[in-house]
mmCIF file of C-alpha atoms in Angstrom:
data_model
loop_
_atom_site.group_PDB
_atom_site.id
_atom_site.type_symbol
_atom_site.label_atom_id
_atom_site.label_comp_id
_atom_site.label_asym_id
_atom_site.label_seq_id
_atom_site.Cartn_x
_atom_site.Cartn_y
_atom_site.Cartn_z
ATOM 1 C CA MET A 256 0.001 -0.054 -0.052
ATOM 2 C CA HIS A 257 2.777 2.297 1.145
ATOM 3 C CA ARG A 258 4.496 1.865 -2.624
ATOM 4 C CA LEU A 259 1.315 2.168 -4.563
ATOM 5 C CA LEU A 260 0.607 5.957 -2.560
ATOM 6 C CA THR A 261 4.201 6.497 -3.375
ATOM 7 C CA LEU A 262 3.542 5.892 -7.030
ATOM 8 C CA CYS A 263 0.418 7.612 -7.451
ATOM 9 C CA PHE A 264 2.005 10.841 -5.581
ATOM 10 C CA VAL A 265 4.791 10.412 -8.402
ATOM 11 C CA LEU A 266 2.521 10.566 -10.678
ATOM 12 C CA PHE A 267 0.383 13.414 -10.246
ATOM 13 C CA SER A 268 3.459 15.679 -9.188
ATOM 14 C CA ILE A 269 4.717 14.420 -13.419
ATOM 15 C CA SER A 270 1.174 15.398 -14.867
ATOM 16 C CA LEU A 271 1.194 18.761 -12.390
ATOM 17 C CA SER A 272 2.003 21.139 -14.930
ATOM 18 C CA ALA A 273 3.432 24.511 -13.319
ATOM 19 C CA GLN A 274 0.715 26.897 -15.302
ATOM 20 C CA TYR A 275 -1.465 25.393 -12.482
ATOM 21 C CA GLU A 276 0.213 25.593 -9.454
ATOM 22 C CA ARG A 277 -1.258 27.881 -6.229
ATOM 23 C CA GLY A 278 -0.199 31.493 -6.754
ATOM 24 C CA ASN A 279 0.160 31.706 -10.359
ATOM 25 C CA TRP A 280 -2.694 34.654 -11.465
ATOM 26 C CA TYR A 281 -4.827 33.707 -14.899
ATOM 27 C CA LEU A 282 -5.306 37.024 -17.441
ATOM 28 C CA SER A 283 -7.752 35.816 -20.595
ATOM 29 C CA GLY A 284 -8.901 37.157 -24.090
ATOM 30 C CA ASN A 285 -11.932 35.140 -24.733
ATOM 31 C CA SER A 286 -14.051 35.691 -27.783
ATOM 32 C CA ALA A 287 -17.613 33.531 -27.836
ATOM 33 C CA ILE A 288 -20.039 31.928 -30.202
ATOM 34 C CA ASP A 289 -23.545 31.896 -28.682
ATOM 35 C CA ALA A 290 -26.652 30.735 -29.715
ATOM 36 C CA GLY A 291 -29.985 31.026 -27.794
ATOM 37 C CA ASN A 292 -33.181 32.970 -26.416
ATOM 38 C CA GLN A 293 -31.336 35.995 -25.390
ATOM 39 C CA SER A 294 -33.094 39.038 -24.105
ATOM 40 C CA THR A 295 -29.480 41.055 -24.208
ATOM 41 C CA VAL A 296 -30.518 42.730 -27.631
ATOM 42 C CA ALA A 297 -29.100 46.451 -28.530
ATOM 43 C CA GLY A 298 -31.115 48.687 -27.015
ATOM 44 C CA SER A 299 -32.310 47.086 -24.192
ATOM 45 C CA ASP A 300 -29.908 48.565 -22.040
ATOM 46 C CA PHE A 301 -28.545 45.317 -20.521
ATOM 47 C CA LEU A 302 -24.997 44.962 -19.432
ATOM 48 C CA PRO A 303 -24.320 41.128 -21.907
ATOM 49 C CA PRO A 304 -21.913 38.938 -19.921
ATOM 50 C CA SER A 305 -17.914 38.896 -21.067
ATOM 51 C CA ALA A 306 -15.976 35.890 -21.762
ATOM 52 C CA SER A 307 -12.709 37.308 -20.801
ATOM 53 C CA ARG A 308 -11.856 35.838 -17.327
ATOM 54 C CA THR A 309 -8.576 36.683 -14.618
ATOM 55 C CA GLY A 310 -8.283 34.719 -11.569
ATOM 56 C CA LEU A 311 -5.849 32.890 -9.211
ATOM 57 C CA PHE A 312 -5.455 29.868 -8.292
ATOM 58 C CA LEU A 313 -6.124 29.491 -4.903
ATOM 59 C CA LEU A 314 -4.600 25.497 -4.729
ATOM 60 C CA ASP A 315 -2.729 23.744 -7.531
ATOM 61 C CA ARG A 316 -5.347 23.406 -10.651
ATOM 62 C CA LEU A 317 -8.076 25.317 -8.642
ATOM 63 C CA LEU A 318 -9.131 28.705 -10.420
ATOM 64 C CA VAL A 319 -11.271 31.249 -9.078
ATOM 65 C CA GLY A 320 -11.810 34.602 -10.279
ATOM 66 C CA GLY A 321 -14.029 36.806 -12.569
ATOM 67 C CA ASN A 322 -14.913 40.187 -14.457
ATOM 68 C CA VAL A 323 -15.202 43.796 -12.592
ATOM 69 C CA LEU A 324 -16.648 45.702 -15.992
ATOM 70 C CA ASN A 325 -19.004 42.711 -16.614
ATOM 71 C CA PRO A 326 -20.183 41.556 -13.288
ATOM 72 C CA ALA A 327 -19.091 37.698 -13.052
ATOM 73 C CA ILE A 328 -17.540 34.952 -10.710
ATOM 74 C CA PHE A 329 -15.984 31.480 -11.474
ATOM 75 C CA VAL A 330 -14.463 28.276 -9.901
ATOM 76 C CA ARG A 331 -12.586 26.498 -12.533
ATOM 77 C CA TYR A 332 -10.744 23.342 -11.972
ATOM 78 C CA TYR A 333 -8.450 21.439 -14.287
ATOM 79 C CA GLN A 334 -7.346 17.658 -14.867
ATOM 80 C CA PRO A 335 -4.518 16.751 -17.030
ATOM 81 C CA LEU A 336 -5.371 14.247 -19.689
ATOM 82 C CA LYS A 337 -2.139 12.077 -19.381
ATOM 83 C CA PRO A 338 1.299 12.253 -17.845
ATOM 84 C CA LYS A 339 3.580 15.283 -18.869
ATOM 85 C CA SER A 340 0.998 16.157 -21.866
ATOM 86 C CA LYS A 341 0.192 19.837 -22.371
ATOM 87 C CA LEU A 342 -3.390 19.148 -23.010
ATOM 88 C CA PHE A 343 -5.305 19.954 -20.411
ATOM 89 C CA ALA A 344 -9.322 19.247 -19.459
ATOM 90 C CA PHE A 345 -11.703 21.455 -16.630
ATOM 91 C CA ALA A 346 -14.733 22.224 -15.733
ATOM 92 C CA GLU A 347 -16.184 25.465 -14.511
ATOM 93 C CA LEU A 348 -19.404 27.229 -12.636
ATOM 94 C CA ASN A 349 -19.567 30.554 -13.828
ATOM 95 C CA LEU A 350 -22.324 32.975 -11.908
ATOM 96 C CA ALA A 351 -23.009 36.197 -14.186
ATOM 97 C CA GLY A 352 -24.777 39.410 -13.516
ATOM 98 C CA ASN A 353 -27.381 41.385 -16.391
ATOM 99 C CA PHE A 354 -28.303 44.778 -14.885
ATOM 100 C CA SER A 355 -31.222 46.490 -16.704
ATOM 101 C CA SER A 356 -33.093 49.933 -15.800
ATOM 102 C CA ARG A 357 -36.225 48.157 -16.501
ATOM 103 C CA TRP A 358 -35.532 44.593 -15.189
ATOM 104 C CA GLY A 359 -33.099 44.957 -12.275
ATOM 105 C CA GLY A 360 -30.346 42.191 -11.830
ATOM 106 C CA ILE A 361 -30.286 38.894 -12.988
ATOM 107 C CA ILE A 362 -28.050 35.971 -12.161
ATOM 108 C CA ASN A 363 -27.269 33.880 -14.542
ATOM 109 C CA TYR A 364 -25.707 30.302 -13.623
ATOM 110 C CA GLN A 365 -23.440 28.862 -16.472
ATOM 111 C CA PRO A 366 -22.061 25.801 -16.185
ATOM 112 C CA ALA A 367 -18.722 25.001 -18.646
ATOM 113 C CA ILE A 368 -16.316 22.206 -19.864
ATOM 114 C CA GLY A 369 -13.549 22.733 -21.828
ATOM 115 C CA LEU A 370 -9.927 21.626 -22.735
ATOM 116 C CA GLU A 371 -7.005 24.222 -22.421
ATOM 117 C CA TYR A 372 -3.221 23.444 -24.289
ATOM 118 C CA GLN A 373 -0.178 25.178 -22.962
ATOM 119 C CA LEU A 374 1.417 27.039 -26.174
ATOM 120 C CA SER A 375 4.363 28.103 -24.229
ATOM 121 C CA ALA A 376 5.459 28.347 -20.760
ATOM 122 C CA ASP A 377 2.685 31.809 -20.290
ATOM 123 C CA VAL A 378 0.750 31.574 -23.000
ATOM 124 C CA LEU A 379 -2.373 28.840 -23.541
ATOM 125 C CA LEU A 380 -4.729 28.049 -25.762
ATOM 126 C CA SER A 381 -8.765 27.275 -24.930
ATOM 127 C CA ALA A 382 -11.332 26.012 -26.132
ATOM 128 C CA LYS A 383 -14.886 26.324 -23.610
ATOM 129 C CA LEU A 384 -18.892 24.820 -24.452
ATOM 130 C CA GLN A 385 -20.728 26.876 -21.397
ATOM 131 C CA ALA A 386 -24.443 26.613 -21.076
ATOM 132 C CA THR A 387 -26.464 29.834 -19.761
ATOM 133 C CA ILE A 388 -29.472 28.886 -17.197
ATOM 134 C CA SER A 389 -31.700 31.819 -15.953
ATOM 135 C CA GLY A 390 -35.489 31.087 -14.535
ATOM 136 C CA GLY A 391 -34.241 26.860 -14.500
ATOM 137 C CA ALA A 392 -33.816 26.751 -18.189
ATOM 138 C CA VAL A 393 -31.086 26.754 -20.827
ATOM 139 C CA ILE A 394 -31.607 30.417 -22.543
ATOM 140 C CA ARG A 395 -28.281 30.300 -24.199
ATOM 141 C CA GLN A 396 -25.191 28.049 -25.253
ATOM 142 C CA SER A 397 -21.851 29.350 -26.565
ATOM 143 C CA LEU A 398 -18.523 27.935 -27.423
ATOM 144 C CA GLN A 399 -15.744 30.228 -26.075
ATOM 145 C CA PHE A 400 -12.308 30.026 -27.412
ATOM 146 C CA GLY A 401 -8.710 32.535 -26.691
ATOM 147 C CA VAL A 402 -5.821 33.296 -26.034
ATOM 148 C CA ASN A 403 -4.274 33.239 -22.627
ATOM 149 C CA THR A 404 -1.721 33.999 -19.990
ATOM 150 C CA VAL A 405 -0.457 32.888 -16.589
ATOM 151 C CA ILE A 406 2.359 35.533 -14.588
ATOM 152 C CA GLY A 407 4.016 32.749 -12.474
ATOM 153 C CA ARG A 408 3.736 33.391 -8.253
ATOM 154 C CA SER A 409 7.899 33.308 -8.171
ATOM 155 C CA GLY A 410 7.893 37.208 -9.618
ATOM 156 C CA LEU A 411 7.375 39.168 -12.695
ATOM 157 C CA ALA A 412 10.234 38.156 -15.855
ATOM 158 C CA PRO A 413 12.624 40.251 -16.518
ATOM 159 C CA GLY A 414 10.474 41.042 -19.983
ATOM 160 C CA GLN A 415 12.921 42.151 -22.068
ATOM 161 C CA ASN A 416 13.434 39.868 -24.574
ATOM 162 C CA HIS A 417 10.846 39.847 -27.476
ATOM 163 C CA LEU A 418 10.936 43.971 -27.800
ATOM 164 C CA SER A 419 13.321 43.918 -30.290
ATOM 165 C CA LYS A 420 13.856 44.444 -34.168
ATOM 166 C CA GLY A 421 11.760 41.891 -36.069
ATOM 167 C CA SER A 422 9.257 40.251 -33.291
ATOM 168 C CA ILE A 423 5.638 40.243 -33.559
ATOM 169 C CA PHE A 424 2.425 40.629 -31.083
ATOM 170 C CA ILE A 425 -0.698 40.174 -31.538
ATOM 171 C CA ASP A 426 -4.608 41.343 -29.622
ATOM 172 C CA PRO A 427 -5.398 38.141 -28.548
ATOM 173 C CA ASN A 428 -9.295 39.561 -28.241
ATOM 174 C CA ILE A 429 -10.740 38.135 -31.633
ATOM 175 C CA GLY A 430 -14.527 39.046 -31.545
ATOM 176 C CA GLU A 431 -17.973 37.209 -30.730
ATOM 177 C CA ILE A 432 -20.873 35.628 -32.868
ATOM 178 C CA THR A 433 -24.210 36.315 -31.663
ATOM 179 C CA LEU A 434 -27.611 34.359 -32.696
ATOM 180 C CA GLY A 435 -30.866 34.909 -30.791
ATOM 181 C CA HIS A 436 -34.491 35.134 -30.643
ATOM 182 C CA TYR A 437 -36.800 36.839 -28.427
ATOM 183 C CA ASN A 438 -40.607 36.404 -27.831
ATOM 184 C CA PRO A 439 -42.224 39.510 -26.238
ATOM 185 C CA SER A 440 -45.735 39.443 -25.577
ATOM 186 C CA SER A 441 -46.149 41.937 -28.367
ATOM 187 C CA GLY A 442 -44.423 39.821 -30.911
ATOM 188 C CA GLN A 443 -40.960 38.152 -32.046
ATOM 189 C CA LEU A 444 -37.594 39.436 -32.634
ATOM 190 C CA GLY A 445 -34.549 37.563 -33.693
ATOM 191 C CA TRP A 446 -31.229 38.714 -34.737
ATOM 192 C CA LEU A 447 -27.974 37.707 -35.719
ATOM 193 C CA ASN A 448 -24.619 39.990 -34.610
ATOM 194 C CA TYR A 449 -20.755 39.496 -35.293
ATOM 195 C CA ASN A 450 -17.916 41.734 -33.465
ATOM 196 C CA LEU A 451 -14.459 40.248 -35.267
ATOM 197 C CA HIS A 452 -11.422 41.968 -34.132
ATOM 198 C CA PHE A 453 -7.786 41.105 -35.836
ATOM 199 C CA GLY A 454 -4.715 43.437 -34.354
ATOM 200 C CA GLY A 455 -1.501 43.084 -34.205
ATOM 201 C CA GLY A 456 2.408 44.854 -35.255
ATOM 202 C CA ILE A 457 5.898 44.114 -35.610
ATOM 203 C CA MET A 458 9.040 45.859 -34.074
ATOM 204 C CA LEU A 459 10.543 47.425 -37.367
ATOM 205 C CA SER A 460 13.775 48.499 -35.085
ATOM 206 C CA ASP A 461 14.469 48.073 -31.124
ATOM 207 C CA ARG A 462 12.326 51.017 -30.728
ATOM 208 C CA VAL A 463 9.329 51.683 -33.553
ATOM 209 C CA SER A 464 6.705 49.578 -34.246
ATOM 210 C CA LEU A 465 4.025 49.042 -36.891
ATOM 211 C CA ASP A 466 0.763 48.234 -35.390
ATOM 212 C CA GLY A 467 -2.589 47.900 -37.376
ATOM 213 C CA SER A 468 -5.938 46.516 -36.504
ATOM 214 C CA LEU A 469 -8.987 45.216 -38.990
ATOM 215 C CA SER A 470 -12.688 45.180 -37.260
ATOM 216 C CA ALA A 471 -15.539 44.257 -38.873
ATOM 217 C CA SER A 472 -18.980 44.519 -36.586
ATOM 218 C CA ASN A 473 -22.378 43.620 -38.247
ATOM 219 C CA TYR A 474 -26.104 43.743 -36.618
ATOM 220 C CA ARG A 475 -29.187 42.557 -37.952
ATOM 221 C CA SER A 476 -32.356 41.785 -36.639
ATOM 222 C CA GLU A 477 -36.087 40.833 -37.847
ATOM 223 C CA PHE A 478 -39.288 42.509 -36.049
ATOM 224 C CA TYR A 479 -42.141 40.918 -36.174
ATOM 225 C CA TYR A 480 -44.664 43.344 -34.440
ATOM 226 C CA SER A 481 -48.874 43.773 -35.058
ATOM 227 C CA ASN A 482 -48.359 41.851 -38.001
ATOM 228 C CA THR A 483 -46.035 44.336 -40.016
ATOM 229 C CA PRO A 484 -42.299 42.906 -40.348
ATOM 230 C CA SER A 485 -39.314 45.077 -40.344
ATOM 231 C CA LEU A 486 -35.682 44.644 -41.235
ATOM 232 C CA TYR A 487 -33.073 46.513 -39.355
ATOM 233 C CA LYS A 488 -29.400 46.047 -40.026
ATOM 234 C CA THR A 489 -25.880 48.211 -39.282
ATOM 235 C CA THR A 490 -22.803 47.536 -40.277
ATOM 236 C CA THR A 491 -19.097 49.091 -39.650
ATOM 237 C CA ILE A 492 -15.819 48.371 -40.766
ATOM 238 C CA ALA A 493 -12.614 49.823 -39.116
ATOM 239 C CA ALA A 494 -9.488 50.025 -39.793
ATOM 240 C CA ASP A 495 -5.919 51.899 -38.314
ATOM 241 C CA LEU A 496 -2.400 51.378 -39.093
ATOM 242 C CA GLY A 497 0.068 53.400 -37.042
ATOM 243 C CA LEU A 498 3.378 53.974 -35.594
ATOM 244 C CA ARG A 499 5.067 53.674 -31.814
ATOM 245 C CA TYR A 500 7.580 54.891 -30.637
ATOM 246 C CA PHE A 501 9.286 53.593 -27.256
ATOM 247 C CA LEU A 502 11.412 56.401 -24.895
ATOM 248 C CA THR A 503 13.396 53.542 -23.173
ATOM 249 C CA GLY A 504 14.958 49.981 -23.853
ATOM 250 C CA LYS A 505 15.232 48.182 -20.550
ATOM 251 C CA GLY A 506 12.845 47.691 -18.114
ATOM 252 C CA LYS A 507 9.146 45.869 -17.540
ATOM 253 C CA PHE A 508 7.859 49.721 -18.538
ATOM 254 C CA ARG A 509 8.062 50.930 -21.926
ATOM 255 C CA PRO A 510 6.636 54.217 -22.058
ATOM 256 C CA TYR A 511 6.033 54.779 -25.828
ATOM 257 C CA VAL A 512 4.427 58.132 -28.124
ATOM 258 C CA GLY A 513 2.430 56.603 -31.136
ATOM 259 C CA ALA A 514 0.038 58.842 -33.921
ATOM 260 C CA GLY A 515 -1.865 56.837 -36.884
ATOM 261 C CA LEU A 516 -4.471 57.335 -38.950
ATOM 262 C CA ASN A 517 -8.220 55.443 -38.022
ATOM 263 C CA ALA A 518 -10.880 55.268 -41.121
ATOM 264 C CA GLN A 519 -14.344 54.019 -40.810
ATOM 265 C CA TYR A 520 -17.173 53.147 -42.629
ATOM 266 C CA GLN A 521 -20.447 52.839 -41.312
ATOM 267 C CA SER A 522 -24.173 51.937 -42.536
ATOM 268 C CA ARG A 523 -27.574 51.713 -41.632
ATOM 269 C CA THR A 524 -30.717 50.481 -43.487
ATOM 270 C CA VAL A 525 -34.058 49.596 -42.204
ATOM 271 C CA ASP A 526 -36.729 48.259 -44.521
ATOM 272 C CA TYR A 527 -40.554 48.092 -43.845
ATOM 273 C CA GLU A 528 -43.358 46.402 -45.647
ATOM 274 C CA ASP A 529 -45.883 48.431 -44.508
ATOM 275 C CA SER A 530 -46.342 50.038 -47.120
ATOM 276 C CA GLY A 531 -47.035 53.695 -45.327
ATOM 277 C CA ARG A 532 -43.679 53.865 -44.008
ATOM 278 C CA VAL A 533 -40.209 54.724 -45.816
ATOM 279 C CA ASP A 534 -37.890 52.368 -45.680
ATOM 280 C CA GLU A 535 -34.083 54.197 -44.043
ATOM 281 C CA ARG A 536 -30.951 54.249 -45.958
ATOM 282 C CA GLU A 537 -27.876 55.997 -43.805
ATOM 283 C CA GLU A 538 -23.850 55.809 -44.906
ATOM 284 C CA HIS A 539 -20.864 57.539 -43.618
ATOM 285 C CA LEU A 540 -17.197 56.974 -44.324
ATOM 286 C CA GLY A 541 -14.822 58.631 -42.067
ATOM 287 C CA LEU A 542 -11.639 59.276 -41.635
ATOM 288 C CA SER A 543 -9.542 60.768 -38.741
ATOM 289 C CA PRO A 544 -5.868 60.889 -37.168
ATOM 290 C CA TYR A 545 -5.231 60.166 -34.169
ATOM 291 C CA LEU A 546 -2.543 60.203 -31.121
ATOM 292 C CA LYS A 547 -1.271 58.304 -28.466
ATOM 293 C CA LEU A 548 0.573 58.367 -25.003
ATOM 294 C CA GLY A 549 0.885 55.126 -23.109
ATOM 295 C CA THR A 550 3.181 52.197 -21.939
ATOM 296 C CA LEU A 551 3.437 48.533 -22.001
ATOM 297 C CA PHE A 552 3.944 46.962 -18.186
ATOM 298 C CA PHE A 553 5.270 43.400 -19.280
ATOM 299 C CA LEU A 554 4.552 41.001 -16.724
ATOM 300 C CA SER A 555 6.163 37.803 -18.671
ATOM 301 C CA ASP A 556 9.013 38.203 -21.896
ATOM 302 C CA ASN A 557 6.093 37.307 -24.152
ATOM 303 C CA VAL A 558 3.227 39.103 -22.150
ATOM 304 C CA ALA A 559 2.547 42.648 -21.780
ATOM 305 C CA LEU A 560 -0.296 45.210 -20.463
ATOM 306 C CA ASP A 561 -1.075 48.091 -22.959
ATOM 307 C CA ALA A 562 -2.415 50.953 -21.333
ATOM 308 C CA SER A 563 -2.839 54.228 -23.252
ATOM 309 C CA LEU A 564 -4.203 57.493 -23.609
ATOM 310 C CA GLU A 565 -5.615 58.204 -27.005
ATOM 311 C CA TYR A 566 -6.591 61.261 -29.237
ATOM 312 C CA ASN A 567 -9.158 61.188 -32.140
ATOM 313 C CA PHE A 568 -9.641 64.097 -34.176
ATOM 314 C CA ARG A 569 -12.769 63.862 -36.095
ATOM 315 C CA ASP A 570 -14.605 65.722 -38.422
ATOM 316 C CA ASN A 571 -17.427 67.619 -36.049
ATOM 317 C CA THR A 572 -19.483 69.023 -38.610
ATOM 318 C CA ALA A 573 -20.060 65.453 -40.640
ATOM 319 C CA SER A 574 -23.652 64.475 -40.479
ATOM 320 C CA ARG A 575 -23.951 61.687 -37.981
ATOM 321 C CA ALA A 576 -20.135 61.327 -37.600
ATOM 322 C CA ALA A 577 -18.509 60.707 -34.450
ATOM 323 C CA THR A 578 -16.912 63.831 -32.577
ATOM 324 C CA SER A 579 -13.339 64.082 -31.592
ATOM 325 C CA GLN A 580 -12.936 62.285 -28.311
ATOM 326 C CA LEU A 581 -10.483 61.241 -25.588
ATOM 327 C CA GLY A 582 -10.322 57.638 -24.648
ATOM 328 C CA LEU A 583 -8.039 55.686 -22.548
ATOM 329 C CA GLY A 584 -7.587 51.622 -23.058
ATOM 330 C CA VAL A 585 -6.053 48.863 -21.406
ATOM 331 C CA GLY A 586 -5.170 45.885 -23.074
ATOM 332 C CA VAL A 587 -2.691 42.884 -23.146
ATOM 333 C CA LYS A 588 -0.322 41.933 -26.112
ATOM 334 C CA ILE A 589 1.099 38.856 -26.954
ATOM 335 C CA PHE A 590 4.092 38.665 -28.652
ATOM 336 C CA LEU A 591 5.600 35.817 -30.717
ATOM 337 C CA GLY A 592 9.602 36.181 -30.880
ATOM 338 C CA GLY A 593 11.995 37.963 -32.462
ATOM 339 C CA LYS A 594 15.863 38.523 -32.045
ATOM 340 C CA LYS A 595 16.623 37.925 -28.185
ATOM 341 C CA GLU A 596 18.325 40.699 -26.383
ATOM 342 C CA ARG A 597 21.877 39.878 -24.812
#
């Protein structure tokens, strides 16, 4: 019996990955494909639950965390599929809050199962199948996928090795797709919504990076109220390209200044089958330069937080054009490699 217990302990120790040890922090940038009977439609002033997760390993393989901006808490437990494997399975229970000025607060229960693959020492790829239960009924199913990172409890890595010429970085968030159907007492509403984003850049030198992104969003819904159907559709396509200059070449903090150009196209159509109403059509194309001031803060050699203050110069006189605005952003950059510093 003693030998058997010793063997089990050795196998457990081998299979336990350092990424899932007690004290490590977990940061995620997830996306989702949702389908179900949802009430978080555009214009309902609900705050939909976010797929992103941040947490702390309270015990080995036991992750507890949540989301502050989109209120949610979760508990997740990992299990290796086999010794020394980079692929882990996990089970999770998430409690997410939706809030509306009309309906008040609603708590949704979200059980889930998933898989996570260790791409590198601190970068993970995950996929998760999740159900949302509200009022005792399953109202939504979602497939979530993301690029995540783990920060070790032993302290932050130097974080200097990949901010060098030739290194490539990406934004982990790549958008979401939502399918839904809603049946109020006065009619029916069905919709399809997607919001896709691809962004990243390349270091042209040890101090200068070329950044870019391409985003596309579409919201399409069909209304059937009092036997009068109508179709609503809005589309936005945006792209930006810019340069950043890093003021320092060493350390975890890398302050920078940046500038670039943003292009945005928006269209809105409303089709009424009621002969007494006139269809609506609107389009807008705008170009706006921007200035940015911010800093990278490296959590590890491959992962950095990106905090910035950005001002967009827009034509305030154009019809339905967005006004010039000042924005604060916080995101994550994942570096994929490049020349190592010596």
